[in-house]
Amino acid sequence: MMPDELTLDEVRRMAIAAGLTRLTDEHLRQLLRATMAAFARQAALPTAELAPADEPAYIFRLDR
């Protein structure tokens, strides 16, 4: 699904499927904008030639 094809009703269905049943219309509009921005960022990344080994490994260590 392309971001420009995403509608508020589809976002509402996605939110309900994720258990977010108490969102207002303003919240849904914010979620729609955020989803469209995430799709745009993802489309701008050159991910076609990346392998799982290219994923950065974050290592967290607790100092004693």
PDB file of C-alpha atoms in Angstrom, residues 27-52:
ATOM      1  CA  HIS A  27      -5.139  11.055  17.234  1.00  0.00           C
ATOM      2  CA  LEU A  28      -5.981   9.109  14.088  1.00  0.00           C
ATOM      3  CA  ARG A  29      -4.961  12.072  11.909  1.00  0.00           C
ATOM      4  CA  GLN A  30      -1.648  12.232  13.796  1.00  0.00           C
ATOM      5  CA  LEU A  31      -1.177   8.499  13.285  1.00  0.00           C
ATOM      6  CA  LEU A  32      -1.947   8.910   9.584  1.00  0.00           C
ATOM      7  CA  ARG A  33       0.659  11.681   9.241  1.00  0.00           C
ATOM      8  CA  ALA A  34       3.235   9.622  11.150  1.00  0.00           C
ATOM      9  CA  THR A  35       2.538   6.531   9.051  1.00  0.00           C
ATOM     10  CA  MET A  36       2.879   8.501   5.826  1.00  0.00           C
ATOM     11  CA  ALA A  37       6.173   9.983   7.057  1.00  0.00           C
ATOM     12  CA  ALA A  38       7.457   6.514   7.972  1.00  0.00           C
ATOM     13  CA  PHE A  39       6.567   5.188   4.505  1.00  0.00           C
ATOM     14  CA  ALA A  40       8.352   8.158   2.898  1.00  0.00           C
ATOM     15  CA  ARG A  41      11.485   7.614   4.991  1.00  0.00           C
ATOM     16  CA  GLN A  42      11.474   3.913   4.235  1.00  0.00           C
ATOM     17  CA  ALA A  43      11.107   4.560   0.505  1.00  0.00           C
ATOM     18  CA  ALA A  44      14.106   6.919   0.591  1.00  0.00           C
ATOM     19  CA  LEU A  45      16.420   4.282   2.081  1.00  0.00           C
ATOM     20  CA  PRO A  46      18.456   2.029  -0.221  1.00  0.00           C
ATOM     21  CA  THR A  47      17.269  -1.187   1.425  1.00  0.00           C
ATOM     22  CA  ALA A  48      17.105  -3.380  -1.687  1.00  0.00           C
ATOM     23  CA  GLU A  49      20.793  -4.246  -1.552  1.00  0.00           C
ATOM     24  CA  LEU A  50      21.078  -4.593   2.218  1.00  0.00           C
ATOM     25  CA  ALA A  51      21.531  -7.970   3.869  1.00  0.00           C
ATOM     26  CA  PRO A  52      20.615  -8.826   7.469  1.00  0.00           C
TER      27      PRO A  52
END
